[in-house]
Coordinates of C-alpha atoms and ligand atoms in Angstrom, one line a residue:
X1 CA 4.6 64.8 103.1
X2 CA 2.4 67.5 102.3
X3 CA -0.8 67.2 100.3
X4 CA -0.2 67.7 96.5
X5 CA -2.5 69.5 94.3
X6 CA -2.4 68.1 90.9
X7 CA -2.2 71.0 88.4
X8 CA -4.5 71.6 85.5
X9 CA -3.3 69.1 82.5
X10 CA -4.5 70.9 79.2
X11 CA -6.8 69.2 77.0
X12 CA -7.3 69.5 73.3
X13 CA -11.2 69.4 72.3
X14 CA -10.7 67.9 69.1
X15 CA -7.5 67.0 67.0
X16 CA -7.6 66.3 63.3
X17 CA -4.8 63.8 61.5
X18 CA -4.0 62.9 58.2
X19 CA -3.9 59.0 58.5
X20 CA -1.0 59.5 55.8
X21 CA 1.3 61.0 58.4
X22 CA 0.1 59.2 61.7
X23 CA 0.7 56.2 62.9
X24 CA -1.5 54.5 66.0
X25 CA 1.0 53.1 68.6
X26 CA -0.9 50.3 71.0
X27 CA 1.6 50.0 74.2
X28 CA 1.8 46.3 75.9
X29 CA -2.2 45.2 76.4
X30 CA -1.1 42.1 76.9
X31 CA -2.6 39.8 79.5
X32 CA 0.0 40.2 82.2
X33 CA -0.8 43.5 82.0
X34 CA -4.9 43.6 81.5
X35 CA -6.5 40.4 81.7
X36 CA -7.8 39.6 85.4
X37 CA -5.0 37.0 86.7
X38 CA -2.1 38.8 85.0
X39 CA 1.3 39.0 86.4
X40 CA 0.9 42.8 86.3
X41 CA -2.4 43.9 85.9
X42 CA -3.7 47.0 85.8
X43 CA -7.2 47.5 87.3
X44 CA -8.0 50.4 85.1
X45 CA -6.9 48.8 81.6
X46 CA -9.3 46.8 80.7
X47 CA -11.8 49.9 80.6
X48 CA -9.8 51.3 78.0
X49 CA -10.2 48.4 75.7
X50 CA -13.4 49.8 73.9
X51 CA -11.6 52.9 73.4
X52 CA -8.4 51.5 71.7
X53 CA -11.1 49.3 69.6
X54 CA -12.6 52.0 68.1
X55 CA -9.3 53.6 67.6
X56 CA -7.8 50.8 65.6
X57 CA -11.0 50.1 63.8
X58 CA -10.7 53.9 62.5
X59 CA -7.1 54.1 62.0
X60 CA -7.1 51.0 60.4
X61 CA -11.0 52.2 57.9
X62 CA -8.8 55.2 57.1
X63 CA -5.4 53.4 56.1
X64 CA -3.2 54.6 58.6
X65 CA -0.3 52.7 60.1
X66 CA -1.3 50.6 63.3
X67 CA 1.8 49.2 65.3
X68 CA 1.4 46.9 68.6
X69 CA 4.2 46.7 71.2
X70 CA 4.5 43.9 73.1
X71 CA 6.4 43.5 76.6
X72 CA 9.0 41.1 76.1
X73 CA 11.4 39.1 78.5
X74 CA 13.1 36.1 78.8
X75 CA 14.6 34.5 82.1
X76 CA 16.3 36.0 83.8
X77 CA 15.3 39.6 83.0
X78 CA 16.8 42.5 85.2
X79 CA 13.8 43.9 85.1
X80 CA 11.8 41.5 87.4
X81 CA 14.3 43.0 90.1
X82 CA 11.7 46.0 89.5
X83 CA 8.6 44.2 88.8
X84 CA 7.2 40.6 89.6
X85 CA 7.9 38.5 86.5
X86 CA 6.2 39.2 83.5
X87 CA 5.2 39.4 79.5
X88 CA 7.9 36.2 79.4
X89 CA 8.0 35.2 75.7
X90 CA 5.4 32.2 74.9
X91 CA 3.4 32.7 78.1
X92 CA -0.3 33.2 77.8
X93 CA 0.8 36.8 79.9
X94 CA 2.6 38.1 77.2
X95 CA 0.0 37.7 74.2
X96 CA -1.8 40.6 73.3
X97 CA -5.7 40.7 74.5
X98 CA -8.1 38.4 72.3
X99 CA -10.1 41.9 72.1
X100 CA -7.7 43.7 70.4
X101 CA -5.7 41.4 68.5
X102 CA -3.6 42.6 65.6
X103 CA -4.6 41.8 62.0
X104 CA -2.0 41.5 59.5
X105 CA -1.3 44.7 58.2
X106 CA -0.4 46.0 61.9
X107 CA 3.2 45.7 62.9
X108 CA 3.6 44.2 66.5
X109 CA 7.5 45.2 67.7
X110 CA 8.5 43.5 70.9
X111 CA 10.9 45.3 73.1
X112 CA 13.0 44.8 75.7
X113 CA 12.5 47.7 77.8
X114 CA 10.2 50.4 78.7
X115 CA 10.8 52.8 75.6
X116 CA 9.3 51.2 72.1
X117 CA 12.0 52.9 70.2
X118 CA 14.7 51.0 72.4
X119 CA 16.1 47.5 70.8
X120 CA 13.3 48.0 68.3
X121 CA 13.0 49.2 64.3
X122 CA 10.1 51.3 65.4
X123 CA 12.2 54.6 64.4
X124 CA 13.1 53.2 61.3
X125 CA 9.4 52.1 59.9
X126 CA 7.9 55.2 61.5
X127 CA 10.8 56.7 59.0
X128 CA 10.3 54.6 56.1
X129 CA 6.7 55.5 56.3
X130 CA 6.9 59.1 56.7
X131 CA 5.0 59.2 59.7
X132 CA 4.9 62.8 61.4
X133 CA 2.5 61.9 64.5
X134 CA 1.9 59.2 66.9
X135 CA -1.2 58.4 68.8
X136 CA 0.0 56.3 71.7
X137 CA -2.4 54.3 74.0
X138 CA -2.2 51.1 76.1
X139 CA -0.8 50.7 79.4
X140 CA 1.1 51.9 81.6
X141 CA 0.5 54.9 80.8
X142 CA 3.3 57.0 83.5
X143 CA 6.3 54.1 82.2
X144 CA 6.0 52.0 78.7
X145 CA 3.8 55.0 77.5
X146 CA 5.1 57.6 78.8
X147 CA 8.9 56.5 77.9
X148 CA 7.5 55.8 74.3
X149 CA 6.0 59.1 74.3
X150 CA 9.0 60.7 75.7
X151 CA 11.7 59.1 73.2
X152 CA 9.1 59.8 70.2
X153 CA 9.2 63.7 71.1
X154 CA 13.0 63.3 71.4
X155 CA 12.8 62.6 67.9
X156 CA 10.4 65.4 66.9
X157 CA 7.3 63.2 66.3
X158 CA 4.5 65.0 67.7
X159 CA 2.6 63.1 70.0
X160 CA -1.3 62.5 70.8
X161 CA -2.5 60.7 74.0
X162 CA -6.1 59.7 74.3
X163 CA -6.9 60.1 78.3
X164 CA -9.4 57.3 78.0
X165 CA -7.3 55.1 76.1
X166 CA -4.3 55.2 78.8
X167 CA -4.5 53.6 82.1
X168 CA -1.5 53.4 85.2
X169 CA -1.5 51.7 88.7
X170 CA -1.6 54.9 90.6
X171 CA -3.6 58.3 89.7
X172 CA -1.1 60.8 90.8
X173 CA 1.4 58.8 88.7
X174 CA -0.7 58.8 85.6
X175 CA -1.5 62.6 86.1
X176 CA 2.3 63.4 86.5
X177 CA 2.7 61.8 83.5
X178 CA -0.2 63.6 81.0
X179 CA 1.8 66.8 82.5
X180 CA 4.9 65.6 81.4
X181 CA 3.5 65.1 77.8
X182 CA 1.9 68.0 77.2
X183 CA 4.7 70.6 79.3
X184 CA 8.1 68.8 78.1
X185 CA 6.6 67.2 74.9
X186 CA 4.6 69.7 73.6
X187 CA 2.8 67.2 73.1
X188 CA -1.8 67.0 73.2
X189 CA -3.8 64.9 75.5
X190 CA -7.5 64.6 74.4
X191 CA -10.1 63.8 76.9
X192 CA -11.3 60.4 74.6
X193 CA -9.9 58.8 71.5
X194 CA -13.1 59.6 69.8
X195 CA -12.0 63.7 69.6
X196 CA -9.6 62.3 67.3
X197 CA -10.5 62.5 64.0
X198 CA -8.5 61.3 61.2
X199 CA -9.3 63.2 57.5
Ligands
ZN1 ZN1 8.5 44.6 81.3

């Protein structure tokens, strides 16, 4: 096949949120997925973890709705026709990273699928709260993020992805998907979490 040239993905220098409208959504780092010895790990994830630290430490300083998704499966899943098994419910591979555990006040949804939004209340809370944007980071950032990010801007949320706070198996897939966001979504990709800024 020829050689692709990945187009330019625009970046937004800095974006500014109210933390009464946002919401931070945390996509499946769990240790199937991060943690060396997972089922599914993704080389690049754990580099993100600093970056999703400091974005829940800020979200969370400023008040504004954190939510965790978690990867969830039970025997036997479809899905592991796809993948090698993984995220099965009460394995150490499906807890969320010690690093970035949720505290009380977060909500952690599990789902059954790639999208968040899919067998899941997410749609309602982010509702109920009256939640206008969604910061979405966490892995993997071309299928559970990208289908989150996808379904959210179905719905008109807008949508915010951190480059640094994504990670995927495969570069051209994870740049394929950051173009998807911002042409089809609309939606802003920021170079770090830190150029987020939440007033
Ligand atoms: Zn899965």
């Amino acid at each position: 096949m020829a050689e692709l040239t990945v187009p330019d993905i625009p970046i937004t220098p800095r974006v500014d949120l109210e933390p009464e409208t946002t919401a931070l959504v945390v996509v499946d780092m769990q240790n199937d997925f991060v943690s060396d010895g997972g089922a599914l790990q993704v080389p690049d994830a754990q580099a993100t973890v600093p970056a999703i630290a400091d974005l829940l430490r800020r979200f969370r300083v400023a008040g504004a709705r954190v939510v965790f998704t978690q990867d969830t499966h039970r025997d036997p899943d479809p899905e592991f026709a796809i993948w090698p098994r993984h995220a099965v419910e009460g394995t150490n591979g499906h807890a969320i990273v010690d690093d970035l555990h949720p505290l009380p006040d977060d909500v952690v949804l599990q789902k059954p699928r790639y999208d968040a939004f899919y067998g899941t209340p997410l749609d309602h809370l982010l509702r109920q709260w009256g939640i206008k944007t969604l910061v979405i980071c966490g892995t993997v950032a071309n299928i559970c993020v990208h289908y989150t990010a996808a379904s959210a801007a179905l719905r008109w949320y807008d949508v915010v992805i951190p480059r640094d706070a994504v990670s995927a198996l495969d570069p051209f897939d994870l740049a394929a998907s950051l173009r998807q966001t911002t042409a089809l979504f609309n939606g802003r990709v920021t170079a770090r979490g830190a150029d987020i800024a939440l007033a």
